[in-house]
Short mmCIF file of C-alpha atoms in Angstrom, two decimals:
data_model
loop_
_atom_site.label_atom_id
_atom_site.label_comp_id
_atom_site.label_asym_id
_atom_site.label_seq_id
_atom_site.Cartn_x
_atom_site.Cartn_y
_atom_site.Cartn_z
CA MET O 1 -4.25 -10.56 14.00
CA ARG O 2 -5.03 -6.85 13.96
CA ALA O 3 -7.15 -5.36 11.20
CA GLY O 4 -7.10 -2.10 9.25
CA VAL O 5 -8.29 -0.54 6.02
CA VAL O 6 -6.72 1.29 3.05
CA VAL O 7 -8.74 3.74 0.92
CA THR O 8 -8.15 6.37 -1.72
CA ALA O 9 -8.17 10.03 -0.69
CA HIS O 10 -11.50 11.66 -1.53
CA PRO O 11 -14.07 14.01 0.02
CA GLY O 12 -15.84 12.34 2.92
CA VAL O 13 -12.96 9.99 3.69
CA GLU O 14 -13.10 11.13 7.32
CA ASP O 15 -16.54 9.52 7.65
CA LEU O 16 -15.00 6.16 6.77
CA ALA O 17 -12.25 6.75 9.33
CA VAL O 18 -14.85 7.42 12.02
CA ARG O 19 -16.68 4.22 11.09
CA ALA O 20 -13.45 2.23 11.11
CA GLU O 21 -12.71 3.53 14.60
CA GLU O 22 -16.22 2.64 15.78
CA LEU O 23 -15.71 -0.90 14.48
CA GLY O 24 -12.51 -1.26 16.50
CA LEU O 25 -10.13 -1.42 13.56
CA HIS O 26 -6.53 -0.67 14.42
CA SER O 27 -5.47 1.54 11.50
CA PHE O 28 -6.81 3.60 8.60
CA TRP O 29 -4.56 4.27 5.59
CA VAL O 30 -4.73 6.49 2.52
CA ASN O 31 -2.84 5.95 -0.74
CA ASP O 32 -0.33 8.49 -2.08
CA THR O 33 -0.76 8.39 -5.87
CA PRO O 34 -0.97 12.07 -6.87
CA MET O 35 -2.15 11.79 -10.48
CA VAL O 36 -4.83 9.20 -9.66
CA HIS O 37 -6.17 9.99 -6.18
CA GLY O 38 -6.57 12.96 -3.86
CA ASP O 39 -3.89 14.20 -1.48
CA PRO O 40 -3.25 11.92 1.53
CA PHE O 41 -2.09 14.70 3.85
CA VAL O 42 -5.30 16.64 3.32
CA ALA O 43 -7.36 13.47 3.77
CA LEU O 44 -5.58 12.35 6.93
CA GLY O 45 -5.79 15.86 8.39
CA LEU O 46 -9.57 15.55 8.19
CA CYS O 47 -9.41 12.05 9.65
CA ALA O 48 -7.16 13.20 12.49
CA LYS O 49 -9.67 15.84 13.54
CA ALA O 50 -12.61 13.39 13.30
CA THR O 51 -11.09 10.48 15.26
CA SER O 52 -9.38 9.96 18.60
CA ARG O 53 -7.93 6.44 18.71
CA ILE O 54 -7.36 4.80 15.33
CA ARG O 55 -3.87 4.97 13.82
CA LEU O 56 -3.58 6.90 10.55
CA GLY O 57 -1.22 5.84 7.78
CA ILE O 58 0.08 6.95 4.40
CA GLY O 59 0.59 3.96 2.18
CA VAL O 60 3.00 4.86 0.73
CA THR O 61 4.92 8.02 -0.10
CA SER O 62 8.22 8.20 -1.96
CA PRO O 63 11.33 10.35 -2.49
CA ALA O 64 10.37 10.39 -6.15
CA LEU O 65 7.18 12.27 -5.22
CA ARG O 66 8.10 14.54 -2.30
CA SER O 67 11.24 16.06 -0.88
CA ALA O 68 12.20 14.98 2.62
CA PRO O 69 11.57 18.46 4.14
CA ALA O 70 8.10 18.69 2.58
CA ALA O 71 7.12 15.14 3.55
CA ALA O 72 8.48 15.55 7.09
CA SER O 73 6.55 18.78 7.52
CA GLY O 74 3.35 17.06 6.46
CA LEU O 75 3.95 14.10 8.76
CA ALA O 76 4.90 16.19 11.78
CA SER O 77 1.88 18.41 11.17
CA LEU O 78 -0.38 15.36 11.17
CA ASN O 79 1.38 14.22 14.33
CA ALA O 80 0.37 17.51 15.95
CA LEU O 81 -3.27 16.75 15.11
CA ALA O 82 -3.13 13.07 16.10
CA PRO O 83 -0.18 12.68 18.50
CA GLY O 84 1.46 9.27 18.32
CA ARG O 85 -1.11 7.90 15.85
CA ILE O 86 0.72 8.49 12.55
CA ILE O 87 2.24 5.76 10.36
CA CYS O 88 4.31 6.63 7.31
CA GLY O 89 4.84 4.06 4.61
CA VAL O 90 7.76 4.78 2.27
CA GLY O 91 8.64 3.12 -1.01
CA THR O 92 10.39 3.53 -4.33
CA GLY O 93 7.20 4.91 -5.87
CA ASN O 94 6.50 1.87 -7.99
CA THR O 95 2.90 2.79 -8.85
CA ALA O 96 2.93 6.52 -8.23
CA ARG O 97 5.93 6.96 -10.52
CA ARG O 98 4.52 4.73 -13.23
CA THR O 99 1.31 6.74 -13.34
CA LEU O 100 3.58 9.61 -14.43
CA GLY O 101 5.22 7.46 -17.09
CA MET O 102 8.41 7.31 -15.02
CA ARG O 103 10.36 4.54 -13.34
CA PRO O 104 10.63 4.03 -9.57
CA THR O 105 13.59 5.38 -7.65
CA THR O 106 16.40 3.23 -6.23
CA ALA O 107 16.67 1.42 -2.92
CA ALA O 108 19.61 3.66 -1.96
CA THR O 109 17.56 6.81 -2.53
CA LEU O 110 14.70 5.26 -0.56
CA GLU O 111 17.04 4.55 2.36
CA ASN O 112 18.41 8.10 2.42
CA PHE O 113 14.86 9.49 2.27
CA THR O 114 13.69 7.24 5.10
CA ALA O 115 16.66 8.22 7.28
CA ALA O 116 16.00 11.91 6.67
CA LEU O 117 12.31 11.56 7.56
CA GLN O 118 13.14 9.66 10.72
CA ASP O 119 15.62 12.32 11.80
CA LEU O 120 13.44 15.31 11.02
CA CYS O 121 10.27 13.84 12.51
CA ALA O 122 12.17 13.09 15.72
CA GLY O 123 13.44 16.68 15.99
CA ARG O 124 16.96 15.90 14.85
CA SER O 125 18.95 17.59 12.11
CA THR O 126 19.77 15.76 8.90
CA GLU O 127 21.74 16.40 5.74
CA TYR O 128 19.74 17.68 2.78
CA ARG O 129 21.31 17.68 -0.68
CA GLU O 130 20.44 19.17 -4.05
CA GLY O 131 23.04 18.14 -6.57
CA ASP O 132 26.49 18.96 -5.17
CA ARG O 133 25.15 21.31 -2.51
CA GLY O 134 24.49 19.87 0.95
CA ARG O 135 23.28 21.49 4.15
CA ASP O 136 22.21 20.36 7.58
CA ILE O 137 18.51 21.10 8.13
CA ARG O 138 16.05 20.78 10.99
CA PHE O 139 12.63 22.08 11.90
CA LEU O 140 12.80 25.79 12.69
CA HIS O 141 9.12 26.05 13.59
CA ALA O 142 8.54 23.42 16.30
CA GLY O 143 6.15 23.90 19.20
CA ALA O 144 2.56 24.50 18.12
CA HIS O 145 3.32 24.00 14.44
CA VAL O 146 4.58 20.42 14.36
CA ASN O 147 4.95 17.52 16.79
CA THR O 148 8.40 15.93 16.93
CA ALA O 149 7.98 14.57 20.46
CA ASP O 150 5.53 11.73 19.86
CA PRO O 151 6.93 8.90 17.72
CA ILE O 152 5.87 8.28 14.13
CA GLU O 153 5.92 4.67 12.95
CA PHE O 154 7.73 4.05 9.66
CA VAL O 155 7.30 1.05 7.35
CA VAL O 156 9.03 0.25 4.07
CA ALA O 157 7.08 -1.09 1.08
CA ALA O 158 8.42 -4.54 0.30
CA LEU O 159 7.58 -4.67 -3.42
CA GLY O 160 11.31 -4.30 -3.97
CA GLY O 161 11.88 -7.68 -2.35
CA PRO O 162 15.04 -8.35 -0.30
CA LYS O 163 16.60 -4.96 -1.08
CA ALA O 164 13.62 -3.11 0.39
CA ALA O 165 13.50 -5.50 3.35
CA ALA O 166 17.18 -4.81 4.01
CA VAL O 167 16.46 -1.07 4.02
CA ALA O 168 13.76 -1.74 6.61
CA GLY O 169 16.24 -3.71 8.67
CA ARG O 170 18.95 -1.05 8.58
CA ARG O 171 16.47 1.73 9.39
CA GLY O 172 14.65 -0.27 12.08
CA THR O 173 11.27 0.04 10.35
CA GLY O 174 8.45 -2.36 9.67
CA LEU O 175 7.30 -3.72 6.32
CA ILE O 176 4.19 -3.31 4.19
CA SER O 177 3.32 -5.16 1.00
CA PHE O 178 0.46 -5.16 -1.50
CA GLY O 179 -1.25 -8.43 -2.38
CA LEU O 180 1.57 -10.59 -0.98
CA LEU O 181 -0.22 -13.55 0.62
CA ASP O 182 2.54 -16.13 0.24
CA PRO O 183 3.83 -17.10 3.72
CA ALA O 184 7.15 -18.29 2.24
CA ALA O 185 7.70 -14.92 0.57
CA TRP O 186 7.05 -13.17 3.87
CA GLN O 187 9.51 -15.47 5.63
CA ALA O 188 12.14 -14.45 3.06
CA LEU O 189 11.40 -10.76 3.61
CA HIS O 190 11.65 -11.12 7.37
CA ASP O 191 14.91 -13.06 7.02
CA ALA O 192 16.36 -10.28 4.82
CA ARG O 193 15.22 -7.66 7.32
CA ARG O 194 16.71 -9.51 10.29
CA THR O 195 19.98 -10.14 8.48
CA ALA O 196 20.41 -6.39 7.99
CA ARG O 197 19.80 -5.61 11.67
CA ASP O 198 19.82 -7.03 15.19
CA PRO O 199 18.05 -10.41 14.87
CA ASP O 200 16.03 -9.69 18.02
CA SER O 201 14.60 -6.40 16.75
CA ARG O 202 10.84 -6.28 16.15
CA ALA O 203 8.71 -4.07 13.96
CA ASN O 204 5.23 -4.40 12.49
CA SER O 205 4.45 -6.11 9.19
CA TYR O 206 1.32 -5.17 7.20
CA VAL O 207 -0.23 -6.80 4.15
CA VAL O 208 -2.77 -5.06 1.90
CA THR O 209 -5.36 -7.24 0.20
CA ALA O 210 -9.07 -7.54 -0.61
CA LEU O 211 -11.59 -9.62 1.30
CA HIS O 212 -14.72 -11.42 0.12
CA ILE O 213 -16.57 -13.77 2.46
CA LEU O 214 -18.59 -16.29 0.48
CA ASP O 215 -22.25 -16.88 1.16
CA GLU O 216 -23.47 -20.46 1.32
CA ASP O 217 -23.07 -22.17 -2.09
CA GLU O 218 -21.70 -18.95 -3.64
CA ASP O 219 -19.37 -19.31 -6.62
CA PRO O 220 -15.88 -18.29 -5.41
CA HIS O 221 -15.17 -16.90 -8.87
CA GLY O 222 -18.58 -15.38 -9.57
CA ASP O 223 -19.38 -11.76 -10.33
CA ALA O 224 -19.57 -10.70 -6.66
CA ALA O 225 -16.15 -12.15 -5.86
CA ARG O 226 -14.62 -10.70 -9.04
CA ASP O 227 -16.05 -7.25 -8.28
CA ALA O 228 -14.67 -7.34 -4.72
CA THR O 229 -11.16 -8.36 -5.80
CA GLY O 230 -10.91 -7.09 -9.37
CA HIS O 231 -9.17 -3.84 -8.46
CA LEU O 232 -6.19 -5.81 -7.13
CA VAL O 233 -6.08 -8.10 -10.15
CA LEU O 234 -6.32 -5.25 -12.66
CA SER O 235 -3.60 -3.36 -10.79
CA LEU O 236 -1.25 -6.30 -11.32
CA LEU O 237 -2.26 -6.65 -14.98
CA ALA O 238 -1.75 -2.91 -15.53
CA PHE O 239 1.71 -3.14 -13.97
CA ALA O 240 2.55 -6.14 -16.15
CA ALA O 241 1.30 -4.35 -19.27
CA ASP O 242 3.23 -1.20 -18.40
CA THR O 243 6.51 -3.01 -17.72
CA ALA O 244 6.29 -5.69 -20.41
CA ALA O 245 8.75 -3.89 -22.67
CA ASP O 246 11.29 -2.46 -20.21
CA THR O 247 11.08 -5.15 -17.47
CA PRO O 248 10.00 -8.32 -19.30
CA ALA O 249 11.08 -10.63 -16.47
CA PHE O 250 7.89 -9.91 -14.52
CA VAL O 251 5.58 -10.81 -17.41
CA GLU O 252 7.65 -13.89 -18.19
CA GLN O 253 6.90 -15.21 -14.70
CA LEU O 254 3.18 -15.22 -15.47
CA GLY O 255 1.36 -18.21 -16.93
CA PRO O 256 -0.14 -18.33 -20.44
CA ALA O 257 -3.62 -17.30 -19.27
CA GLU O 258 -2.24 -14.34 -17.32
CA ARG O 259 -0.08 -13.19 -20.26
CA GLU O 260 -3.14 -13.39 -22.49
CA ALA O 261 -5.05 -11.24 -19.98
CA VAL O 262 -2.26 -8.64 -20.17
CA ARG O 263 -2.54 -8.63 -23.98
CA ARG O 264 -6.33 -8.22 -23.80
CA LEU O 265 -5.99 -5.37 -21.31
CA LEU O 266 -3.64 -3.48 -23.63
CA ASP O 267 -6.00 -4.00 -26.56
CA ARG O 268 -9.02 -2.99 -24.50
CA ARG O 269 -7.34 0.21 -23.32
CA GLY O 270 -6.26 1.07 -26.84
CA THR O 271 -2.52 1.13 -26.22
CA THR O 272 0.61 -0.99 -26.54
CA ALA O 273 3.44 -2.08 -24.26
CA THR O 274 5.80 0.38 -25.95
CA ALA O 275 3.53 3.42 -26.37
CA PRO O 276 5.12 6.39 -24.54
CA ASP O 277 1.70 7.51 -23.29
CA ARG O 278 0.51 4.06 -22.14
CA HIS O 279 0.38 5.23 -18.53
CA THR O 280 -2.49 7.56 -19.45
CA LYS O 281 -4.50 4.58 -20.73
CA LEU O 282 -3.64 1.92 -18.14
CA TYR O 283 -4.01 3.77 -14.83
CA PRO O 284 -7.29 5.74 -14.91
CA ASN O 285 -9.56 4.45 -12.12
CA TYR O 286 -6.56 2.67 -10.60
CA LEU O 287 -7.71 0.69 -7.54
CA GLY O 288 -11.29 1.73 -8.22
CA ARG O 289 -14.28 -0.54 -8.76
CA ILE O 290 -13.89 -2.44 -12.03
CA ALA O 291 -16.30 -2.16 -14.93
CA PRO O 292 -18.52 -5.22 -15.57
CA GLN O 293 -16.97 -5.67 -19.02
CA ASP O 294 -13.57 -6.23 -17.39
CA ARG O 295 -14.70 -9.12 -15.19
CA ASP O 296 -13.27 -11.64 -17.65
CA LEU O 297 -9.79 -10.25 -16.90
CA VAL O 298 -10.14 -11.13 -13.21
CA LEU O 299 -8.68 -14.60 -13.48
CA PRO O 300 -9.28 -17.10 -10.64
CA SER O 301 -5.53 -17.75 -10.41
CA LEU O 302 -4.83 -14.08 -9.71
CA MET O 303 -7.79 -13.73 -7.35
CA ASN O 304 -6.44 -16.61 -5.27
CA THR O 305 -2.92 -15.17 -5.30
CA LEU O 306 -3.71 -11.55 -4.41
CA ALA O 307 -6.94 -11.64 -2.38
CA LEU O 308 -8.74 -13.50 0.38
CA VAL O 309 -11.87 -15.19 -0.96
CA GLY O 310 -13.58 -18.04 0.83
CA THR O 311 -15.84 -19.14 3.63
CA ARG O 312 -15.25 -17.82 7.11
CA GLY O 313 -13.40 -21.00 8.04
CA ASP O 314 -11.24 -20.91 4.90
CA LEU O 315 -10.28 -17.29 5.49
CA LEU O 316 -9.44 -17.78 9.15
CA ALA O 317 -7.17 -20.67 8.22
CA ARG O 318 -5.31 -18.55 5.64
CA ILE O 319 -5.06 -15.63 8.04
CA THR O 320 -3.63 -17.90 10.73
CA THR O 321 -0.96 -19.06 8.29
CA LEU O 322 -0.08 -15.45 7.50
CA GLU O 323 0.10 -14.61 11.19
CA GLN O 324 2.48 -17.53 11.71
CA ALA O 325 4.64 -16.08 8.92
CA GLY O 326 5.00 -12.85 10.93
CA ILE O 327 2.17 -10.65 9.61
CA ASP O 328 0.88 -8.38 12.36
CA GLU O 329 -1.96 -6.60 10.58
CA LEU O 330 -4.30 -7.37 7.72
CA LEU O 331 -5.29 -4.30 5.70
CA ILE O 332 -8.15 -4.55 3.25
CA GLN O 333 -8.81 -2.18 0.35
CA PRO O 334 -12.62 -2.11 -0.07
CA VAL O 335 -14.29 -0.77 -3.22
CA ILE O 336 -17.84 -2.16 -3.40
CA ASN O 337 -19.32 -0.99 -0.09
CA PRO O 338 -16.51 0.14 2.24
CA PRO O 339 -18.61 0.41 5.46
CA THR O 340 -20.01 -3.09 4.95
CA GLU O 341 -16.65 -4.58 3.99
CA MET O 342 -14.99 -2.97 7.02
CA ALA O 343 -17.71 -4.43 9.26
CA GLN O 344 -17.14 -7.88 7.76
CA LEU O 345 -13.42 -7.60 8.45
CA ALA O 346 -13.99 -6.49 12.04
CA LYS O 347 -16.43 -9.36 12.63
CA LEU O 348 -14.08 -11.90 11.04
CA LEU O 349 -11.12 -11.00 13.25
CA THR O 350 -12.96 -10.51 16.57
#
């Protein structure tokens, strides 16, 4: 299985991209969460100039954040800096919208956005609409400004389940998902994607997770393991806390211990599931290193569901199962010591 890394946009991110390339990793991704992290287009522009081989991805942007012309211009500009190395993840904006206190967009809007990006980034015209007004648009400044000749890879975020997978199938894109390590769930996504398109079509599937390789006799649920995986667990708890009132079905799927962790998180952040400003309390430091006082919220059940923690042999066995379920690339999101964690990933998969 190939290996890559996902980080937040910040000054110096290009140094991590250079190190990832030196380690032989296949791809380097940056989140697009405007009110929490830096700008991914700025970050990947720096990475494009500093690297020569590694593929560079945005994971993920959304029509609820950027218009198709603006996003296409950014992507095609990156493609001019790193020809043929750009990957664009697209989604409904599940997290990025919620950090604004808003709901994600629809699968239909996502599909129209994806189609427009694919057309524009390939040098074709596409319809652009604002309300009742629609016009055909295309790049008017090709050549040295943007690159529409080399292909850009597109992947659809599969948090939306079968609907998102069907969009990927109809648009001929790959899939990316966050913390989804259930082979059966991936089989269902791939089935939904194939059903919506030629069954023989092939596109890449990526899964984002965290990795912690246990030392001999190390507690799999000790402080080191919780620190390495806590950002994923707290992201799920924050989502559950944020949606408990308007989308209770997600919280209802959790067990008693997980629902209690959601309640404690709300109390600890000084907010409630119905407070209109809860997004300002739940999402600061989103996907950042957790505070020691929050380690008790990192439940073993959620660690095992969302992250890869174990001995080298245990991890290789789980990764093999994921590969058999159709995953092409394992992306880790490191927070403790990114260079060291990237090196561990490279060593594990080579």
